[in-house]
CSV table of C-alpha atoms in Angstrom, one decimal:
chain,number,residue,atom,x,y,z
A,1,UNK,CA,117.5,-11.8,-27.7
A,2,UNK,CA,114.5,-13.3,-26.3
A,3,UNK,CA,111.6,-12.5,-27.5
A,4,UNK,CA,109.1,-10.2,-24.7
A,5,UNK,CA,106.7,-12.2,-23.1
A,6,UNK,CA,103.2,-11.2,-23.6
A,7,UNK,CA,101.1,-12.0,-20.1
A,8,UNK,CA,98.0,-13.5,-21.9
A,9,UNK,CA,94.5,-13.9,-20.0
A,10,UNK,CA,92.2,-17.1,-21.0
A,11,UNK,CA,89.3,-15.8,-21.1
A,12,UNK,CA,86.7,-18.1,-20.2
A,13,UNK,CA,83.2,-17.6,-22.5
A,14,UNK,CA,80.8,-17.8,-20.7
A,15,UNK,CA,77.5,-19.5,-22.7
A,16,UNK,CA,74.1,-17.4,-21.0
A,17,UNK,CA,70.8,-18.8,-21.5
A,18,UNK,CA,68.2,-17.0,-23.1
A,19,UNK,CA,66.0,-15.7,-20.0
A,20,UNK,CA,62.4,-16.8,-19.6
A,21,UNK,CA,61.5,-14.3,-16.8
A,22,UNK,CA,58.0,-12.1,-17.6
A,23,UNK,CA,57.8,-8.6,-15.5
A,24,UNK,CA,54.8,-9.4,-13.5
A,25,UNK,CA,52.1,-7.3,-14.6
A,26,UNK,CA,50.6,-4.6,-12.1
A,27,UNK,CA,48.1,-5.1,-9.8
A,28,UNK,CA,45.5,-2.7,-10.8
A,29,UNK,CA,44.1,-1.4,-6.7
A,30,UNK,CA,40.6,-0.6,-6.3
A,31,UNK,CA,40.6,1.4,-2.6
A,32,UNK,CA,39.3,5.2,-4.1
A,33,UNK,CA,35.6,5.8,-2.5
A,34,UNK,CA,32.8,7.9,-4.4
A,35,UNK,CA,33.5,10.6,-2.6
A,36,UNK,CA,36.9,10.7,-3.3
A,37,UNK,CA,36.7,10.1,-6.9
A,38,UNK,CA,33.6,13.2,-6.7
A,39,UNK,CA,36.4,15.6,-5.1
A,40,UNK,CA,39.3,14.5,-7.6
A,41,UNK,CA,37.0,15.0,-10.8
A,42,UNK,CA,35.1,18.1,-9.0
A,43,UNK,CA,31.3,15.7,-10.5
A,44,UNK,CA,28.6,14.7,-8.7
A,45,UNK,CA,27.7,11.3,-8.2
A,46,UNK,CA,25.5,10.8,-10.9
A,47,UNK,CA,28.1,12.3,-13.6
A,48,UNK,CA,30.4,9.5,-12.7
A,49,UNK,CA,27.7,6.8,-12.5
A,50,UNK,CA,27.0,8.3,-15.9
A,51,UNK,CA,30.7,8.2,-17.2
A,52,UNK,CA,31.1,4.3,-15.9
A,53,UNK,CA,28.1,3.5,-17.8
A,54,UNK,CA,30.4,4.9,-21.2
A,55,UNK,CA,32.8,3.2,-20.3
A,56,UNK,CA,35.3,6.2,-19.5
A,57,UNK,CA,36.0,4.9,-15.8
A,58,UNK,CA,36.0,1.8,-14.3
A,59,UNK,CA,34.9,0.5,-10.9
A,60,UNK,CA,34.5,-2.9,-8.9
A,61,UNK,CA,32.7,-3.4,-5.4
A,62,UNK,CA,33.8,-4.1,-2.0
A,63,UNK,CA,32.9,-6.3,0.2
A,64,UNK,CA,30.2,-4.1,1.4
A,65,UNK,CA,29.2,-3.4,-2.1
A,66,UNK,CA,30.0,0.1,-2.6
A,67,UNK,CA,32.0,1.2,-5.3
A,68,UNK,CA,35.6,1.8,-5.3
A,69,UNK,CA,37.9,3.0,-7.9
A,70,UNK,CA,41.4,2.8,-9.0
A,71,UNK,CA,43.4,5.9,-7.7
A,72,UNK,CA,46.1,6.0,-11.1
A,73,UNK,CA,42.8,5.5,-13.7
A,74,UNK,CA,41.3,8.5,-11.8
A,75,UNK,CA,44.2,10.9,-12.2
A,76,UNK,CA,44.4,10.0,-15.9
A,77,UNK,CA,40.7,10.6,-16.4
A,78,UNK,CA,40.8,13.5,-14.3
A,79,UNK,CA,43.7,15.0,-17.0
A,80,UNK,CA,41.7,14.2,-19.7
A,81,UNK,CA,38.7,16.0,-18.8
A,82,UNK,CA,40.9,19.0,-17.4
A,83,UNK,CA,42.4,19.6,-21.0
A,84,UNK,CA,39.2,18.9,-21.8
A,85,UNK,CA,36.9,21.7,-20.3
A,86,UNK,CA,39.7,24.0,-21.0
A,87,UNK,CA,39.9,23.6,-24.6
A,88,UNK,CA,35.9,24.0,-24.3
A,89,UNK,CA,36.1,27.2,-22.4
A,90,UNK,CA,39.3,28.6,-25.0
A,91,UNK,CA,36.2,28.0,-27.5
A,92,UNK,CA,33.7,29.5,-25.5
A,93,UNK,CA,35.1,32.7,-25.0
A,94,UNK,CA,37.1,32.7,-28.3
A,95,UNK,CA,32.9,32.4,-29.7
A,96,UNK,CA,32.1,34.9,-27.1
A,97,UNK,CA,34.7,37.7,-28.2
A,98,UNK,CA,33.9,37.2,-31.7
A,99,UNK,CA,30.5,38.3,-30.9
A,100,UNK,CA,31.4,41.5,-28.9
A,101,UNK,CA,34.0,42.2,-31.3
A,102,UNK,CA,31.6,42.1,-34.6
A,103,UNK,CA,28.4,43.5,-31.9
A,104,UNK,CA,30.7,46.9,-30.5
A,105,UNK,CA,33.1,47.8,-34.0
A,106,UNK,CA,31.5,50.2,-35.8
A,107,UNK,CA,33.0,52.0,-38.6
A,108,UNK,CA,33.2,55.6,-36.4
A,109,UNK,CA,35.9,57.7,-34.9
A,110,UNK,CA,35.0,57.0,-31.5
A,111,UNK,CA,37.6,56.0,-29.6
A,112,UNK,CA,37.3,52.3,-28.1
A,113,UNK,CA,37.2,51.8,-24.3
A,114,UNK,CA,36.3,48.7,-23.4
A,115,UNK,CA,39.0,46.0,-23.6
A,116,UNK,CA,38.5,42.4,-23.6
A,117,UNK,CA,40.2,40.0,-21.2
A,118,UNK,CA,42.1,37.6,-23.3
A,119,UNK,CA,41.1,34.6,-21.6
A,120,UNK,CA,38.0,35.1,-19.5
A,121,UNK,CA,35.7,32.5,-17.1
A,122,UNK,CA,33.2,30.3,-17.7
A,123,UNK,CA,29.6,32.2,-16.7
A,124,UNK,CA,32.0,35.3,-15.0
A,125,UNK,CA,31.4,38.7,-16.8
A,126,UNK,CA,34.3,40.8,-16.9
A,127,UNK,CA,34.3,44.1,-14.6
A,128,UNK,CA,31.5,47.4,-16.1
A,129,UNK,CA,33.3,49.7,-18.2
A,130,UNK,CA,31.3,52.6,-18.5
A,131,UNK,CA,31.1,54.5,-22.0
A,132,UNK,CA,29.0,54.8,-25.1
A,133,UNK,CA,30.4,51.2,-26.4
A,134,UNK,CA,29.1,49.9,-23.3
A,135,UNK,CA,25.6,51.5,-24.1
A,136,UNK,CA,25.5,50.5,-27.5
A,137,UNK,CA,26.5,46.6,-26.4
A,138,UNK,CA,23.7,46.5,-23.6
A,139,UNK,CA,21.4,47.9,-26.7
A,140,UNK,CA,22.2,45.4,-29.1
A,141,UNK,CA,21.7,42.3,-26.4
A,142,UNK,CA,18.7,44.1,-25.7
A,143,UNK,CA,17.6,44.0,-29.5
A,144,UNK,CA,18.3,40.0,-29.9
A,145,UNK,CA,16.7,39.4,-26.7
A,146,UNK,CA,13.7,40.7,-27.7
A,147,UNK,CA,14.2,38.9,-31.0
A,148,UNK,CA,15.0,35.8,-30.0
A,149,UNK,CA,11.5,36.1,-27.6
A,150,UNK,CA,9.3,37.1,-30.2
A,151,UNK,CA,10.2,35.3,-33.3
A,152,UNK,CA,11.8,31.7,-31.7
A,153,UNK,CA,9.5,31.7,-28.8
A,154,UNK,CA,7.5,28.8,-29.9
A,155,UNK,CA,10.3,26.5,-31.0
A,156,UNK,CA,11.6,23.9,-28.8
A,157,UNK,CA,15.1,23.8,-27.2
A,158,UNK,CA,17.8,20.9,-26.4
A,159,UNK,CA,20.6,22.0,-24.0
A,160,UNK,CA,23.5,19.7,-24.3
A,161,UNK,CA,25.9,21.8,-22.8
A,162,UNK,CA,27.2,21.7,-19.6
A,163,UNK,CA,29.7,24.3,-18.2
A,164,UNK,CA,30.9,23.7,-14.3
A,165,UNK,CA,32.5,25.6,-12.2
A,166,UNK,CA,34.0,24.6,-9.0
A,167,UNK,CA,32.0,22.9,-6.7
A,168,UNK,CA,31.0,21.9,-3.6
A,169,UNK,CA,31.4,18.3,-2.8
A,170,UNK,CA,30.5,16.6,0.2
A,171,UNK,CA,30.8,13.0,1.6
A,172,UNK,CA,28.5,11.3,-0.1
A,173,UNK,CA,29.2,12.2,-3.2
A,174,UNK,CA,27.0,14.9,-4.1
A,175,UNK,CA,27.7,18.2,-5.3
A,176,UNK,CA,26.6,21.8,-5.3
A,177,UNK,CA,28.0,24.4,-7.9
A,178,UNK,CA,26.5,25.8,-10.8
A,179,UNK,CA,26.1,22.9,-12.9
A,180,UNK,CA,24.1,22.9,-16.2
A,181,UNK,CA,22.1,19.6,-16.5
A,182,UNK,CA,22.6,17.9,-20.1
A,183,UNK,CA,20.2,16.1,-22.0
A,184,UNK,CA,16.8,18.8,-21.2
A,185,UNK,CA,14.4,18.9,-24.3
A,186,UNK,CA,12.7,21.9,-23.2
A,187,UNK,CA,9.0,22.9,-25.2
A,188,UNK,CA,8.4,26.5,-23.6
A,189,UNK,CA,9.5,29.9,-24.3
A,190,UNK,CA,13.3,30.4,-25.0
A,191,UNK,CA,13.3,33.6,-23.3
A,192,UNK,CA,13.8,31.2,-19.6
A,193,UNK,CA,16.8,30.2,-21.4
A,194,UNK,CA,18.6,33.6,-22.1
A,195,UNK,CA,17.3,35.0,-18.8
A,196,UNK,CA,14.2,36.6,-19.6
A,197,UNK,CA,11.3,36.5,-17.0
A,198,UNK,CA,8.4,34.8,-18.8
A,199,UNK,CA,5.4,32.2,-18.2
A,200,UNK,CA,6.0,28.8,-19.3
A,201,UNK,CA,3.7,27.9,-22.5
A,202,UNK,CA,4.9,24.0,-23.0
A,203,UNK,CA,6.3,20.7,-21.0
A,204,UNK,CA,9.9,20.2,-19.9
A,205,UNK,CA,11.0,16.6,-20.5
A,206,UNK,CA,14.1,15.2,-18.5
A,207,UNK,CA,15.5,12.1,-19.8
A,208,UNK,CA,18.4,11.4,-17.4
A,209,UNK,CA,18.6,11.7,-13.4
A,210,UNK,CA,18.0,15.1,-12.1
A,211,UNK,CA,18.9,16.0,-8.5
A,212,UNK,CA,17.9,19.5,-7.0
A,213,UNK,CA,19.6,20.7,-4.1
A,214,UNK,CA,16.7,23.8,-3.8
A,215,UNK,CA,12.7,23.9,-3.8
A,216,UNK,CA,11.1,22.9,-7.3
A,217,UNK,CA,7.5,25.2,-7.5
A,218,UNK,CA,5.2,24.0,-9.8
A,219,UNK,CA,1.3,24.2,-10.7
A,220,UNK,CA,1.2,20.6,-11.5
A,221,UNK,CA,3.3,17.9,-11.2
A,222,UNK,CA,2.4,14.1,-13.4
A,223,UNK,CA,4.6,11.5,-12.8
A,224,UNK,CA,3.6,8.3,-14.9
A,225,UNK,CA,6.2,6.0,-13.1
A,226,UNK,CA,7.4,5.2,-9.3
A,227,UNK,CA,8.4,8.1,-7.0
A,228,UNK,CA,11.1,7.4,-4.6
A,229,UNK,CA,11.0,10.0,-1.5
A,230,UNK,CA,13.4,9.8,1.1
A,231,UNK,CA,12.4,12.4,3.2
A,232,UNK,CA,9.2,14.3,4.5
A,233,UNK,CA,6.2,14.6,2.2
A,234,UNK,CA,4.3,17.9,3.1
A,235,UNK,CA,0.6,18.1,1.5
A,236,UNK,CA,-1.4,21.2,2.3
A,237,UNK,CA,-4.4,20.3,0.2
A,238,UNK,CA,-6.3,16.1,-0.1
A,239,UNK,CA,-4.3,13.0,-0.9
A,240,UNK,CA,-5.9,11.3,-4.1
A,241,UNK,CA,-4.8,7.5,-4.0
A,242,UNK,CA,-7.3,5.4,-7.3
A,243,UNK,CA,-5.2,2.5,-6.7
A,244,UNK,CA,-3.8,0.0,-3.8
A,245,UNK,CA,-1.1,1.9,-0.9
A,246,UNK,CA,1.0,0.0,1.2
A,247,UNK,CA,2.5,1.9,4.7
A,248,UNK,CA,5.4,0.1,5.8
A,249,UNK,CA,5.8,2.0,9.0
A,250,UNK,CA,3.4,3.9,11.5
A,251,UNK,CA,1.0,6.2,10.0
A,252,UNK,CA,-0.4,8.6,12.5
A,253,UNK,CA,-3.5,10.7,11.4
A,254,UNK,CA,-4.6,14.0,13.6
A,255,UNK,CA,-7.5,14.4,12.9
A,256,UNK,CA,-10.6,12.2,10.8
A,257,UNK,CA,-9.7,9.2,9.6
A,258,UNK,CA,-12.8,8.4,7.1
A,259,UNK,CA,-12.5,4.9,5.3
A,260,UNK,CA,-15.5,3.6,3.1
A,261,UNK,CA,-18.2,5.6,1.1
A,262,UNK,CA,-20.9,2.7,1.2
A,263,UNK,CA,-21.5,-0.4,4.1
A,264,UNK,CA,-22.6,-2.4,1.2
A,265,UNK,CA,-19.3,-2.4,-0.9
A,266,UNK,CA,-16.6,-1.6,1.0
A,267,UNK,CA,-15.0,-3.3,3.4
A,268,UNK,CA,-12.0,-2.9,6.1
A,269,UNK,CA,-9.7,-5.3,6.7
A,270,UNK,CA,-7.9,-5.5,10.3
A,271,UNK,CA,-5.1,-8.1,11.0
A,272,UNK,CA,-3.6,-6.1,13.6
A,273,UNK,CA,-3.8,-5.8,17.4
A,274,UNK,CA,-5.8,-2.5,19.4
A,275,UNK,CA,-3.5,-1.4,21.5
A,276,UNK,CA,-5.7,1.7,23.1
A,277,UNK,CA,-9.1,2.4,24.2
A,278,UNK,CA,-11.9,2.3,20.9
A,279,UNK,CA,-14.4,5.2,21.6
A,280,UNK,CA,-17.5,6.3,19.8
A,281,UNK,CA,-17.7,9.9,18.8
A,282,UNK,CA,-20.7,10.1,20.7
A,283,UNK,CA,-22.1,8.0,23.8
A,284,UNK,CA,-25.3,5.7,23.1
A,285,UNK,CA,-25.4,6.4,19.4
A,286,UNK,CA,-23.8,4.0,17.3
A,287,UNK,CA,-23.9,0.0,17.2
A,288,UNK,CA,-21.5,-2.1,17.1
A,289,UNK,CA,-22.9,-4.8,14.3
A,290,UNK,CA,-26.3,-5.3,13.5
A,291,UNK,CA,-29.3,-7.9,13.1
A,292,UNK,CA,-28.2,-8.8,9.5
A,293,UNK,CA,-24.7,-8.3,10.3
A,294,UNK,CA,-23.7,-10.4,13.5
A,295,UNK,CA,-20.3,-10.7,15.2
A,296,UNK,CA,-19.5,-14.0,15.8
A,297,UNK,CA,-18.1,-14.3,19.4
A,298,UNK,CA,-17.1,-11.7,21.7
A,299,UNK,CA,-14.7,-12.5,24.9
A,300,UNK,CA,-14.4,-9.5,27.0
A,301,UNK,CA,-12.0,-10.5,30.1
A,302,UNK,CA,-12.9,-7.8,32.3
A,303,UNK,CA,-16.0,-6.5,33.6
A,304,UNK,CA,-19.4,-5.7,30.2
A,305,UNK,CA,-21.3,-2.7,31.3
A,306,UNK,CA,-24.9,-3.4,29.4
A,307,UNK,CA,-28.0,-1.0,30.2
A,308,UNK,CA,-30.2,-3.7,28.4
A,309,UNK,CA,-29.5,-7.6,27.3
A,310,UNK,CA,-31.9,-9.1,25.5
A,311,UNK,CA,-31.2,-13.3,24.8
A,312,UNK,CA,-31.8,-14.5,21.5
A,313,UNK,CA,-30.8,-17.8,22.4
A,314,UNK,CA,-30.0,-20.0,24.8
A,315,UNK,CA,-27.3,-19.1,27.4
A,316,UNK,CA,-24.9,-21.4,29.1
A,317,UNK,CA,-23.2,-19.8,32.5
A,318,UNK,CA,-20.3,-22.2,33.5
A,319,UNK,CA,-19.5,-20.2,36.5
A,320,UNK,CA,-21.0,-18.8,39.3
A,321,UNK,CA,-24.4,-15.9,38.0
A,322,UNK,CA,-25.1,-13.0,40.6
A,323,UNK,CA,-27.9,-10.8,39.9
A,324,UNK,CA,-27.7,-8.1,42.0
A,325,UNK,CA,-31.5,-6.7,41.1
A,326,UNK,CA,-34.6,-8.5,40.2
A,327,UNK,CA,-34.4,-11.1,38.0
A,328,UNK,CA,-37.6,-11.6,35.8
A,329,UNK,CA,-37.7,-14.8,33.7
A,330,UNK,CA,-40.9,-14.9,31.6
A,331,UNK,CA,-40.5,-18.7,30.8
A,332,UNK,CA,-39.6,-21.8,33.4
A,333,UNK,CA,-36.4,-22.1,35.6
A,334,UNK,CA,-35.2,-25.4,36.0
A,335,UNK,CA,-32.4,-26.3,38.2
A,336,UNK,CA,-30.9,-29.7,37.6
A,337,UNK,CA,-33.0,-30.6,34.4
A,338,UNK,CA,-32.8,-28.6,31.0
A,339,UNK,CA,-36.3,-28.9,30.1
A,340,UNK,CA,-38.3,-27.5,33.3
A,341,UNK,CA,-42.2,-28.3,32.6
A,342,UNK,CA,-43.6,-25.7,35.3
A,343,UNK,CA,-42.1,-22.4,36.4
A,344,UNK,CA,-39.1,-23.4,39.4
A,345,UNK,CA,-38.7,-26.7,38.1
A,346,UNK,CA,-36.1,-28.6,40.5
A,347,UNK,CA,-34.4,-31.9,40.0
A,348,UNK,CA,-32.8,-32.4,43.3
A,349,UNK,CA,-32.4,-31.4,47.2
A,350,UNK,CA,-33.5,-27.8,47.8
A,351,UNK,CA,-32.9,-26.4,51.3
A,352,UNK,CA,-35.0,-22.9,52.2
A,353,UNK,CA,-33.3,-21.1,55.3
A,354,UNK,CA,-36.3,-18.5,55.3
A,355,UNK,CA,-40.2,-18.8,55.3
A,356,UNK,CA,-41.3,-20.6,51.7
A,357,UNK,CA,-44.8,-18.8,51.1
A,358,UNK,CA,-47.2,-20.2,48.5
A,359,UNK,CA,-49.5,-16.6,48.5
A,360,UNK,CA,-51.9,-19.1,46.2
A,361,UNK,CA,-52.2,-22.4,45.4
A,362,UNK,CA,-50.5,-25.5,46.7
A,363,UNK,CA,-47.0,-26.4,47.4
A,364,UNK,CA,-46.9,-30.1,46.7
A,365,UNK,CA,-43.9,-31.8,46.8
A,366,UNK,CA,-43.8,-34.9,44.4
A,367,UNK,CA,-42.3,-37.9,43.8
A,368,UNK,CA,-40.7,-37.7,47.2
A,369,UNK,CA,-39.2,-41.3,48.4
A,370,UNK,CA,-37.1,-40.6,51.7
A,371,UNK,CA,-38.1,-39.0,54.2
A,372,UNK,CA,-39.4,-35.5,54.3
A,373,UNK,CA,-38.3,-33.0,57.4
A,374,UNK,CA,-40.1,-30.0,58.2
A,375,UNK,CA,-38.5,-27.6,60.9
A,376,UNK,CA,-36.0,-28.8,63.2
A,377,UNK,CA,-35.9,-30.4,66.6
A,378,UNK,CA,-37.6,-27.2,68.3
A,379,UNK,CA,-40.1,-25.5,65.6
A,380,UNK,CA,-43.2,-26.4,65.4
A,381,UNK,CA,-45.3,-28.1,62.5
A,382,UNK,CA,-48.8,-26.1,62.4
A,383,UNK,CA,-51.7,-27.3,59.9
A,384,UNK,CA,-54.3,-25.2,58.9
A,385,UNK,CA,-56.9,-26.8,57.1
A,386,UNK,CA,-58.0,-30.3,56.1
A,387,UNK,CA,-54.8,-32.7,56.0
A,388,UNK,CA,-54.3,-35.7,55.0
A,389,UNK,CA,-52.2,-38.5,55.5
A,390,UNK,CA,-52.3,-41.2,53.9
A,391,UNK,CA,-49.1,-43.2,55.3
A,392,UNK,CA,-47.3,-43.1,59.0
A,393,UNK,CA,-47.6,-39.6,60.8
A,394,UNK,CA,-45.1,-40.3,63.3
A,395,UNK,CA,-44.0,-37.3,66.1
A,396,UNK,CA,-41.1,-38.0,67.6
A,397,UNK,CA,-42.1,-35.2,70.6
A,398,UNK,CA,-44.3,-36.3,73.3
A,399,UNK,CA,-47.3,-34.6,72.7
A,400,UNK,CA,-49.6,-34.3,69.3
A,401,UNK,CA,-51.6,-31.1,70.2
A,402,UNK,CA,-54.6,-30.4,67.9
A,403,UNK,CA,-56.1,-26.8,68.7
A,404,UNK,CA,-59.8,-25.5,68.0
A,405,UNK,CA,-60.5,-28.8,65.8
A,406,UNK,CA,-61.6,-32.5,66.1
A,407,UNK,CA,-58.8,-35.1,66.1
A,408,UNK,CA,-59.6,-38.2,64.3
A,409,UNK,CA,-58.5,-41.7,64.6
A,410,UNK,CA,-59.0,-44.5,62.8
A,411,UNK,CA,-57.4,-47.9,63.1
A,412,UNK,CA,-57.7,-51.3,64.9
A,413,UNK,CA,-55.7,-50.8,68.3
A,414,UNK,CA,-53.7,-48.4,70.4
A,415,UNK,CA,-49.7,-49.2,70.9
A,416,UNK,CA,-50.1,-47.1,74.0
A,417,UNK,CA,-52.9,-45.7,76.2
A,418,UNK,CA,-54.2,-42.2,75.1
A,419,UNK,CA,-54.3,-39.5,77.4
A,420,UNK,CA,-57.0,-37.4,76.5
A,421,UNK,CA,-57.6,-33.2,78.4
């Protein structure tokens, strides 16, 4: 008998390599904007500027160079600080209910009424039960209030704490919700801090950002370094600046604008254009310079309205001079010479289209080498008075008529016969 056949496989072995291959490690995406980040870990802006700066979040910048963050890191962080604030609230009101419990139980027969949530809200009372426990509560707060006013008045506080509630974020990334700053030294009356109404006896120091989202009212306000406003400044009483201010935009004053308490010391500086009308407060009052402080030149392109002008100096007109009154020169007038010796001193032709009257004196005309023309073809030369010639009297008319006088000739010969009537 033949022995059974067994079917046999050859397996082949098959030899693998020991891999090389390295997951490729995540690419950590920065995309989350502030705002986002401010609405995920219900915190203002500040708060998370704060927590980047101890290292508890992360962020890069865009190309813009605003901050973005890393949506997975934010989640984690934003579980951390959940469990967080809930195991400080547990303690909280754990703290709190301790207090009411030791405050209210009293070693009586009165039956208890008021009941204690088991877990209660940050900063949210529970609903009034009314009853004698109740009253004796409200007494005893009552007692350490006053206590705690009287007796630890005068002794400065540090709040650390900060217990929020859900806010309000908006776009930008800030926030409104009752927040409790941390980091407030605070040197006045501890009664502000549990709610009692009193005056403030000391300084509040703030050593970290502080935004207020409502008025601040106070009596007086020192700041030692830079103020940054971004908004409207409203001032009802006088702006005291000791040192240097610089306006980088238009400043636009109602009323009087008063600048310099003495002409000899202080001085205004303009390196700017007038683009409007510069009026005195009152007409002919005020100068503009004066004799031992001279502006150097003036250029007025339109038209100077002056009452009076009184020259210093010498003048030069390069254009045409109209005087539309009477012009009264105490000195000489020369006209073609800069140094006139008498007073019309003139250094070429000079035509007269009217009668030229000498009311005394003579009117000699000097230095004359051409020929001299008196009147025109028509007119008439009269002489009153001795006259002399001593060159050529020529008349280029036909007759020389001498009236009431003796006409005397001297000379040698006649070019022409006389005719004497």
């Amino acid at each position: 008998m033949m022995p059974a056949r067994k079917d046999r496989k050859d397996k082949k072995k098959t030899f693998h390599k020991k891999s090389t291959f390295v997951p490729p490690v995540p690419k950590i995406v920065y995309s989350l904007q502030l705002n986002e980040v401010c609405n995920i870990l219900k915190a203002s802006a500040s708060t998370v500027r704060r927590w980047e700066e101890e290292g508890k979040i992360t962020s890069q910048r865009n190309s813009l160079g605003r901050r973005i963050f890393n949506l997975a890191e934010v989640k984690k962080f934003a579980t951390t600080l959940k469990n967080e604030r809930e195991s400080h609230k547990f303690q909280l009101e754990q703290k709190r209910q301790k207090r009411i419990k030791n405050a209210i139980v009293a070693k009586s027969t009165i039956p208890s009424t008021y009941a204690p949530p088991v877990l209660a809200v940050a900063k949210k009372r529970p609903s009034t039960v009314f009853g004698l426990r109740n009253f004796v509560f409200a007494t005893l707060v009552g007692a350490i209030t006053l206590f705690v006013f009287y007796y630890l008045g005068s002794r400065p506080a540090t709040i650390n704490q900060v217990i929020p509630e859900i806010p309000e974020v908006f776009d930008n990334g800030e926030t409104k919700g009752p927040y409790t700053a941390g980091g407030v030294e605070q040197t006045q009356n501890i009664g502000d801090i549990v709610g009692v109404k009193v005056s403030k006896t000391g300084e509040v120091y703030f050593y970290e950002d502080v935004e207020a989202l409502k008025k601040i009212t106070a009596e007086s306000l020192k700041v030692t370094q830079d103020v940054e406003i971004n908004h409207d400044l409203a001032i009802g009483g006088m702006l005291w600046v000791t040192g240097d201010s610089f306006f980088r935009r238009n400043v636009d004053i109602q009323d009087d604008l008063i600048i310099g308490n003495d002409i000899d010391t202080d001085t205004l500086y303009l390196n700017a254009r007038v683009a409007d009308d510069i009026l005195p407060k009152t007409t002919d009052l005020y100068s503009l310079g004066s004799p031992t402080f001279e502006f150097q030149n003036l250029y007025i392109g339109g038209v100077a309205h002056i009452d009076n002008l009184t020259v210093d100096e010498s003048q030069t007109v390069t254009n045409d001079l109209t005087v539309g009154g009477n012009a009264t020169i105490a000195g000489n007038v020369g006209i073609g010479t800069t140094s006139p010796t008498v007073a019309l001193d003139v250094i070429g032709a000079g035509k007269f289209s009217t009668n030229l009257t000498a009311s005394t004196g003579n009117i000699t005309l000097a230095n004359i080498s051409g020929n001299t023309t008196i009147g025109n073809a028509t007119g008439t030369l009269t002489l009153h008075g001795a006259t002399t010639l001593d060159n050529t009297f020529t008349v280029s008319g036909n007759n020389l008529t001498s009236l009431g006088g003796n006409l005397t000739v001297s000379g040698t010969a006649w070019t022409a016969t006389p005719t004497i009537s």
